[in-house]
Amino acid sequence: MDDKKRLIIIDALNLFIRNYVVNPTLDIDGNPFGGCIGFVKSLQKICKELRPHELVICWDGIGGSQKKKTMNKDYKAGRKPLRFNRRMIQLDEKDQAENKIYQQIRLYEYLNELPVIQLSLDGIEADDVIAYVSRHKKYDGWRKIIVSSDKDFFQLCDGDTVVFRPIQKELIDRGVLIIKDQIHPNNYALARALVGDKSDNLPGIRGIGMKTVAKQFSFLLEAKQYEAEDIFKHCEGLEKQLACHRNILANKEVVSSNYDIMQLYKPAISYTNKKSIDYNLTEFEYDYNKTNFVKMLMKDGQSSINFSMLYVVMKNIRRKHESSN
């Protein structure tokens, strides 16, 4: 770990859903509670490993996907309902939806007792908020660590920004991407626009994977940021076009639409909402109420869990901000 201050930016729903599905914890009334308490346990593990100086937790806002759905009506369509992957809990779809909301609200309440910044803006996805925070002037010179299993964040990797994938237990930085995929982060969104993203129901170009992109468009390894039009011109200029080149030229609109949806270099956030984020980042009061946090654990039947490391890190965050003011 280097000497830079460390900002941890958490893709909240990504981490919550993972715990919601796999963690079998029940609350004091016998309701599924793994999403909430599993998130807090994951937060402790992240804090133990990465020792943050500051934490920003980003949620999808209400209607966050609508803007991108206007660009592609099939965006995130057809997703299967979440299912617990354990037999001990049987809830119908309606009860699962209600339980999921209950756990998220309770998690907000837990996090509100900690000196962590939570961000959620109506009509905006967490991805765009995370991208904006990672480039915020407040954190110039900091080490920024984005916690998510979502590959979309690879495009944000630079000299100061890395992606920690907790499920895969891997740290992705600019160098790793360049060696592994032969694609520079500045062009990673463009490469993904060609390949597509099944998880978001964004089809790619038939016959194209990341290896094909790296081989056929080797210039994407450069730091220069290319556009979809550069890909099209390259394909058109080839004396001998392969099937993949012809498929790209026959589906220009797919590539361009995918790129507009996937790219995070210019987050889709209005001036007003940017100012709202600025205010939250710069004026946040780092209150820490351990007593209330412990009372909530007791009320939910979770008091036996050892959160001593989380308490240490939260206390340090609070103390650092007290000393800087």
Short mmCIF file of C-alpha atoms in Angstrom, two decimals:
data_model
loop_
_atom_site.label_atom_id
_atom_site.label_comp_id
_atom_site.label_asym_id
_atom_site.label_seq_id
_atom_site.Cartn_x
_atom_site.Cartn_y
_atom_site.Cartn_z
CA MET A 1 0.00 0.00 0.00
CA ASP A 2 1.47 3.37 -1.05
CA ASP A 3 1.56 6.55 1.04
CA LYS A 4 -1.31 8.27 -0.78
CA LYS A 5 -4.59 8.94 0.99
CA ARG A 6 -7.08 6.24 0.05
CA LEU A 7 -10.64 6.89 -1.08
CA ILE A 8 -12.86 3.81 -1.27
CA ILE A 9 -15.85 4.20 -3.62
CA ILE A 10 -18.38 1.40 -3.26
CA ASP A 11 -20.87 0.34 -5.91
CA ALA A 12 -23.52 -0.17 -3.22
CA LEU A 13 -26.20 -2.16 -5.03
CA ASN A 14 -23.57 -4.47 -6.55
CA LEU A 15 -22.25 -5.35 -3.09
CA PHE A 16 -25.70 -5.48 -1.48
CA ILE A 17 -27.18 -7.86 -4.07
CA ARG A 18 -24.27 -10.27 -3.74
CA ASN A 19 -24.84 -10.50 0.01
CA TYR A 20 -28.63 -10.51 -0.34
CA VAL A 21 -28.44 -13.62 -2.50
CA VAL A 22 -25.78 -15.65 -0.68
CA ASN A 23 -25.84 -14.63 2.99
CA PRO A 24 -28.27 -16.80 5.04
CA THR A 25 -28.51 -14.49 8.08
CA LEU A 26 -31.98 -13.93 9.59
CA ASP A 27 -33.05 -11.00 11.74
CA ILE A 28 -34.58 -11.37 15.20
CA ASP A 29 -38.03 -11.99 13.65
CA GLY A 30 -36.77 -14.68 11.30
CA ASN A 31 -36.74 -12.54 8.17
CA PRO A 32 -33.88 -12.75 5.62
CA PHE A 33 -31.30 -10.14 6.63
CA GLY A 34 -28.18 -11.20 4.73
CA GLY A 35 -28.17 -8.29 2.29
CA CYS A 36 -27.98 -5.74 5.08
CA ILE A 37 -25.71 -7.42 7.60
CA GLY A 38 -23.63 -9.10 4.88
CA PHE A 39 -22.95 -5.68 3.36
CA VAL A 40 -21.73 -4.37 6.72
CA LYS A 41 -19.51 -7.44 7.18
CA SER A 42 -18.13 -6.94 3.66
CA LEU A 43 -17.53 -3.28 4.51
CA GLN A 44 -15.49 -4.34 7.53
CA LYS A 45 -13.41 -6.71 5.39
CA ILE A 46 -12.82 -3.98 2.81
CA CYS A 47 -11.78 -1.55 5.55
CA LYS A 48 -9.42 -4.11 7.05
CA GLU A 49 -7.71 -4.79 3.72
CA LEU A 50 -7.65 -1.27 2.26
CA ARG A 51 -7.61 1.03 5.34
CA PRO A 52 -9.49 3.96 3.76
CA HIS A 53 -9.08 7.59 4.75
CA GLU A 54 -12.57 8.20 3.37
CA LEU A 55 -15.53 6.12 2.13
CA VAL A 56 -18.15 7.06 -0.45
CA ILE A 57 -21.04 4.66 -0.99
CA CYS A 58 -23.00 5.19 -4.22
CA TRP A 59 -26.56 3.96 -4.84
CA ASP A 60 -28.69 3.97 -7.98
CA GLY A 61 -31.20 6.78 -7.76
CA ILE A 62 -34.94 6.25 -8.27
CA GLY A 63 -35.47 5.82 -12.00
CA GLY A 64 -31.72 5.78 -12.50
CA SER A 65 -31.87 3.61 -15.64
CA GLN A 66 -34.59 5.60 -17.41
CA LYS A 67 -32.24 7.97 -19.20
CA LYS A 68 -30.27 5.09 -20.74
CA LYS A 69 -33.47 3.16 -21.51
CA THR A 70 -34.52 6.07 -23.72
CA MET A 71 -31.30 5.42 -25.65
CA ASN A 72 -32.00 1.68 -25.84
CA LYS A 73 -35.39 0.36 -24.72
CA ASP A 74 -33.87 -3.10 -24.13
CA TYR A 75 -31.26 -1.81 -21.67
CA LYS A 76 -31.41 -3.99 -18.52
CA ALA A 77 -34.62 -5.59 -19.84
CA GLY A 78 -35.42 -9.25 -19.28
CA ARG A 79 -33.44 -9.61 -16.06
CA LYS A 80 -34.56 -12.63 -14.07
CA PRO A 81 -35.95 -11.99 -10.57
CA LEU A 82 -33.39 -12.46 -7.80
CA ARG A 83 -33.47 -15.84 -6.12
CA PHE A 84 -31.93 -16.86 -2.83
CA ASN A 85 -29.44 -19.63 -3.60
CA ARG A 86 -30.23 -21.46 -0.36
CA ARG A 87 -33.11 -23.79 0.46
CA MET A 88 -33.75 -22.67 4.01
CA ILE A 89 -35.63 -19.54 2.91
CA GLN A 90 -38.78 -19.75 0.80
CA LEU A 91 -40.42 -16.45 -0.12
CA ASP A 92 -42.70 -15.70 -3.03
CA GLU A 93 -41.76 -12.93 -5.46
CA LYS A 94 -43.83 -10.25 -3.71
CA ASP A 95 -42.39 -11.07 -0.26
CA GLN A 96 -38.86 -11.11 -1.70
CA ALA A 97 -39.35 -7.65 -3.20
CA GLU A 98 -40.66 -6.29 0.10
CA ASN A 99 -37.84 -7.93 2.06
CA LYS A 100 -35.24 -6.50 -0.33
CA ILE A 101 -36.59 -2.97 0.18
CA TYR A 102 -36.73 -3.50 3.96
CA GLN A 103 -33.10 -4.62 4.04
CA GLN A 104 -31.90 -1.72 1.90
CA ILE A 105 -33.67 0.84 4.08
CA ARG A 106 -32.23 -0.76 7.19
CA LEU A 107 -28.76 -0.70 5.64
CA TYR A 108 -29.12 3.03 4.91
CA GLU A 109 -29.90 3.48 8.60
CA TYR A 110 -26.84 1.52 9.70
CA LEU A 111 -24.57 3.48 7.38
CA ASN A 112 -26.02 6.79 8.55
CA GLU A 113 -24.47 6.11 11.97
CA LEU A 114 -21.00 5.86 10.39
CA PRO A 115 -18.74 8.61 9.01
CA VAL A 116 -19.29 7.46 5.42
CA ILE A 117 -20.79 9.50 2.58
CA GLN A 118 -23.85 7.96 0.89
CA LEU A 119 -24.83 9.34 -2.51
CA SER A 120 -28.07 8.70 -4.42
CA LEU A 121 -29.61 11.02 -7.02
CA ASP A 122 -32.97 10.46 -8.69
CA GLY A 123 -32.66 9.64 -12.36
CA ILE A 124 -28.96 8.79 -12.15
CA GLU A 125 -27.25 5.41 -12.01
CA ALA A 126 -24.54 4.76 -9.45
CA ASP A 127 -22.04 4.14 -12.30
CA ASP A 128 -22.15 7.79 -13.35
CA VAL A 129 -21.91 9.03 -9.75
CA ILE A 130 -18.91 6.77 -9.13
CA ALA A 131 -17.20 8.05 -12.27
CA TYR A 132 -17.78 11.67 -11.21
CA VAL A 133 -16.54 11.07 -7.66
CA SER A 134 -13.42 9.25 -8.88
CA ARG A 135 -12.37 12.34 -10.86
CA HIS A 136 -13.47 14.91 -8.29
CA LYS A 137 -10.96 17.67 -7.55
CA LYS A 138 -11.31 17.03 -3.80
CA TYR A 139 -9.47 13.75 -4.31
CA ASP A 140 -6.67 14.95 -6.57
CA GLY A 141 -3.56 12.97 -5.66
CA TRP A 142 -5.50 10.36 -3.69
CA ARG A 143 -5.50 6.64 -4.42
CA LYS A 144 -9.08 5.89 -5.56
CA ILE A 145 -10.29 2.30 -5.18
CA ILE A 146 -13.64 1.45 -6.78
CA VAL A 147 -15.21 -1.63 -5.18
CA SER A 148 -17.39 -3.50 -7.68
CA SER A 149 -17.46 -6.67 -9.76
CA ASP A 150 -18.73 -4.61 -12.75
CA LYS A 151 -16.24 -4.46 -15.62
CA ASP A 152 -17.62 -1.11 -16.76
CA PHE A 153 -15.38 0.55 -14.18
CA PHE A 154 -12.21 -0.73 -15.86
CA GLN A 155 -12.42 2.29 -18.18
CA LEU A 156 -11.78 4.56 -15.17
CA CYS A 157 -8.42 2.98 -14.28
CA ASP A 158 -5.61 5.51 -14.42
CA GLY A 159 -2.47 6.32 -12.48
CA ASP A 160 -4.50 6.90 -9.31
CA THR A 161 -7.65 4.81 -9.81
CA VAL A 162 -8.00 1.03 -9.54
CA VAL A 163 -10.92 -1.40 -9.33
CA PHE A 164 -11.18 -3.96 -6.53
CA ARG A 165 -13.43 -6.90 -7.40
CA PRO A 166 -14.44 -8.48 -4.07
CA ILE A 167 -16.09 -11.59 -5.54
CA GLN A 168 -13.12 -12.36 -7.79
CA LYS A 169 -10.68 -11.13 -5.12
CA GLU A 170 -8.62 -9.22 -7.66
CA LEU A 171 -7.27 -5.70 -7.99
CA ILE A 172 -7.40 -4.29 -11.52
CA ASP A 173 -5.21 -1.35 -12.47
CA ARG A 174 -4.17 0.22 -15.75
CA GLY A 175 -1.14 -2.02 -16.11
CA VAL A 176 -3.13 -5.20 -15.55
CA LEU A 177 -5.64 -4.23 -18.23
CA ILE A 178 -2.96 -3.36 -20.76
CA ILE A 179 -1.20 -6.68 -20.20
CA LYS A 180 -4.30 -8.88 -19.84
CA ASP A 181 -6.65 -7.47 -22.48
CA GLN A 182 -4.25 -5.43 -24.62
CA ILE A 183 -6.68 -2.51 -24.34
CA HIS A 184 -5.93 0.86 -22.74
CA PRO A 185 -8.54 1.96 -20.16
CA ASN A 186 -9.17 5.08 -22.28
CA ASN A 187 -10.53 2.75 -24.97
CA TYR A 188 -12.05 0.06 -22.80
CA ALA A 189 -15.61 1.34 -23.17
CA LEU A 190 -15.22 1.26 -26.95
CA ALA A 191 -13.94 -2.31 -26.84
CA ARG A 192 -16.87 -3.30 -24.63
CA ALA A 193 -19.27 -1.56 -27.02
CA LEU A 194 -18.11 -3.98 -29.71
CA VAL A 195 -18.31 -7.02 -27.44
CA GLY A 196 -21.58 -6.08 -25.70
CA ASP A 197 -22.74 -6.74 -22.14
CA LYS A 198 -25.16 -9.62 -21.54
CA SER A 199 -25.79 -8.54 -17.94
CA ASP A 200 -27.28 -5.26 -19.21
CA ASN A 201 -28.93 -6.86 -22.25
CA LEU A 202 -26.68 -4.98 -24.65
CA PRO A 203 -25.87 -7.20 -27.65
CA GLY A 204 -22.41 -7.07 -29.13
CA ILE A 205 -21.26 -7.68 -32.67
CA ARG A 206 -21.47 -11.32 -33.74
CA GLY A 207 -18.10 -13.08 -33.70
CA ILE A 208 -16.30 -10.43 -31.64
CA GLY A 209 -14.76 -10.95 -28.21
CA MET A 210 -12.07 -9.03 -26.37
CA LYS A 211 -9.28 -11.07 -27.97
CA THR A 212 -10.60 -10.27 -31.43
CA VAL A 213 -10.84 -6.59 -30.55
CA ALA A 214 -7.24 -6.54 -29.32
CA LYS A 215 -6.00 -8.36 -32.44
CA GLN A 216 -7.99 -6.50 -35.08
CA PHE A 217 -7.84 -3.04 -33.51
CA SER A 218 -4.39 -2.96 -31.91
CA PHE A 219 -4.43 0.85 -31.85
CA LEU A 220 -6.85 0.64 -28.89
CA LEU A 221 -3.78 -0.18 -26.82
CA GLU A 222 -2.70 3.45 -27.20
CA ALA A 223 -3.51 6.05 -24.54
CA LYS A 224 -5.21 8.17 -27.20
CA GLN A 225 -8.97 7.94 -26.78
CA TYR A 226 -10.66 6.69 -29.93
CA GLU A 227 -14.32 6.96 -30.96
CA ALA A 228 -16.70 4.55 -32.66
CA GLU A 229 -16.19 6.45 -35.91
CA ASP A 230 -12.48 5.56 -35.80
CA ILE A 231 -13.41 1.87 -35.67
CA PHE A 232 -15.71 2.27 -38.66
CA LYS A 233 -13.08 4.12 -40.72
CA HIS A 234 -10.51 1.45 -39.91
CA CYS A 235 -12.85 -1.30 -41.11
CA GLU A 236 -13.77 0.61 -44.26
CA GLY A 237 -10.10 1.21 -45.11
CA LEU A 238 -9.08 -2.45 -45.03
CA GLU A 239 -8.25 -4.03 -48.39
CA LYS A 240 -9.36 -7.42 -47.11
CA GLN A 241 -12.25 -7.28 -44.68
CA LEU A 242 -12.95 -10.22 -42.37
CA ALA A 243 -16.44 -11.22 -41.26
CA CYS A 244 -15.99 -9.29 -38.00
CA HIS A 245 -15.22 -6.08 -39.92
CA ARG A 246 -18.26 -6.52 -42.15
CA ASN A 247 -20.45 -7.26 -39.14
CA ILE A 248 -19.31 -4.04 -37.46
CA LEU A 249 -20.06 -1.94 -40.54
CA ALA A 250 -23.49 -3.57 -40.82
CA ASN A 251 -24.25 -2.70 -37.19
CA LYS A 252 -22.82 0.78 -36.68
CA GLU A 253 -25.87 1.91 -34.71
CA VAL A 254 -25.43 -0.93 -32.22
CA VAL A 255 -21.80 -0.01 -31.57
CA SER A 256 -22.54 3.71 -31.23
CA SER A 257 -25.53 3.13 -28.94
CA ASN A 258 -23.60 0.68 -26.76
CA TYR A 259 -20.76 3.16 -26.41
CA ASP A 260 -23.04 6.05 -25.47
CA ILE A 261 -24.61 3.88 -22.75
CA MET A 262 -21.40 2.27 -21.46
CA GLN A 263 -18.96 5.17 -21.47
CA LEU A 264 -18.25 6.80 -18.10
CA TYR A 265 -15.63 9.29 -19.30
CA LYS A 266 -18.37 11.93 -19.43
CA PRO A 267 -20.87 10.96 -16.71
CA ALA A 268 -24.52 11.58 -17.55
CA ILE A 269 -25.08 14.04 -14.71
CA SER A 270 -26.63 17.49 -14.99
CA TYR A 271 -24.90 20.63 -13.73
CA THR A 272 -27.39 20.88 -10.84
CA ASN A 273 -26.78 17.29 -9.76
CA LYS A 274 -23.02 17.76 -10.01
CA LYS A 275 -23.33 20.69 -7.64
CA SER A 276 -25.35 18.50 -5.29
CA ILE A 277 -22.58 15.88 -5.27
CA ASP A 278 -19.96 18.60 -4.79
CA TYR A 279 -21.83 19.87 -1.74
CA ASN A 280 -22.14 16.40 -0.20
CA LEU A 281 -18.47 15.64 -0.73
CA THR A 282 -17.14 18.93 0.61
CA GLU A 283 -19.63 19.75 3.38
CA PHE A 284 -20.28 16.29 4.81
CA GLU A 285 -20.09 16.08 8.59
CA TYR A 286 -18.24 12.94 9.62
CA ASP A 287 -20.45 12.00 12.54
CA TYR A 288 -19.90 8.60 14.12
CA ASN A 289 -22.40 7.18 16.58
CA LYS A 290 -21.11 3.77 17.61
CA THR A 291 -23.69 3.53 20.42
CA ASN A 292 -26.62 3.81 18.02
CA PHE A 293 -24.96 1.38 15.63
CA VAL A 294 -24.58 -1.24 18.37
CA LYS A 295 -28.17 -0.68 19.53
CA MET A 296 -29.36 -1.39 15.99
CA LEU A 297 -27.36 -4.62 15.92
CA MET A 298 -28.96 -5.69 19.18
CA LYS A 299 -32.46 -4.82 17.97
CA ASP A 300 -31.91 -6.88 14.80
CA GLY A 301 -30.45 -9.86 16.70
CA GLN A 302 -26.92 -9.35 15.32
CA SER A 303 -25.04 -8.33 18.48
CA SER A 304 -22.84 -11.44 18.45
CA ILE A 305 -21.00 -10.29 15.30
CA ASN A 306 -17.54 -8.85 15.96
CA PHE A 307 -17.21 -5.50 14.20
CA SER A 308 -14.16 -4.35 16.15
CA MET A 309 -12.06 -3.66 13.03
CA LEU A 310 -14.87 -1.64 11.46
CA TYR A 311 -15.12 0.44 14.63
CA VAL A 312 -11.37 1.12 14.57
CA VAL A 313 -11.42 2.32 10.95
CA MET A 314 -14.54 4.45 11.47
CA LYS A 315 -12.98 6.04 14.55
CA ASN A 316 -9.83 6.81 12.57
CA ILE A 317 -11.82 8.40 9.74
CA ARG A 318 -13.68 10.58 12.23
CA ARG A 319 -10.49 11.55 14.05
CA LYS A 320 -8.63 12.46 10.84
CA HIS A 321 -11.40 14.83 9.83
CA GLU A 322 -11.60 16.37 13.27
CA SER A 323 -7.87 17.09 13.20
CA SER A 324 -8.05 18.58 9.69
CA ASN A 325 -10.77 21.09 10.68
#
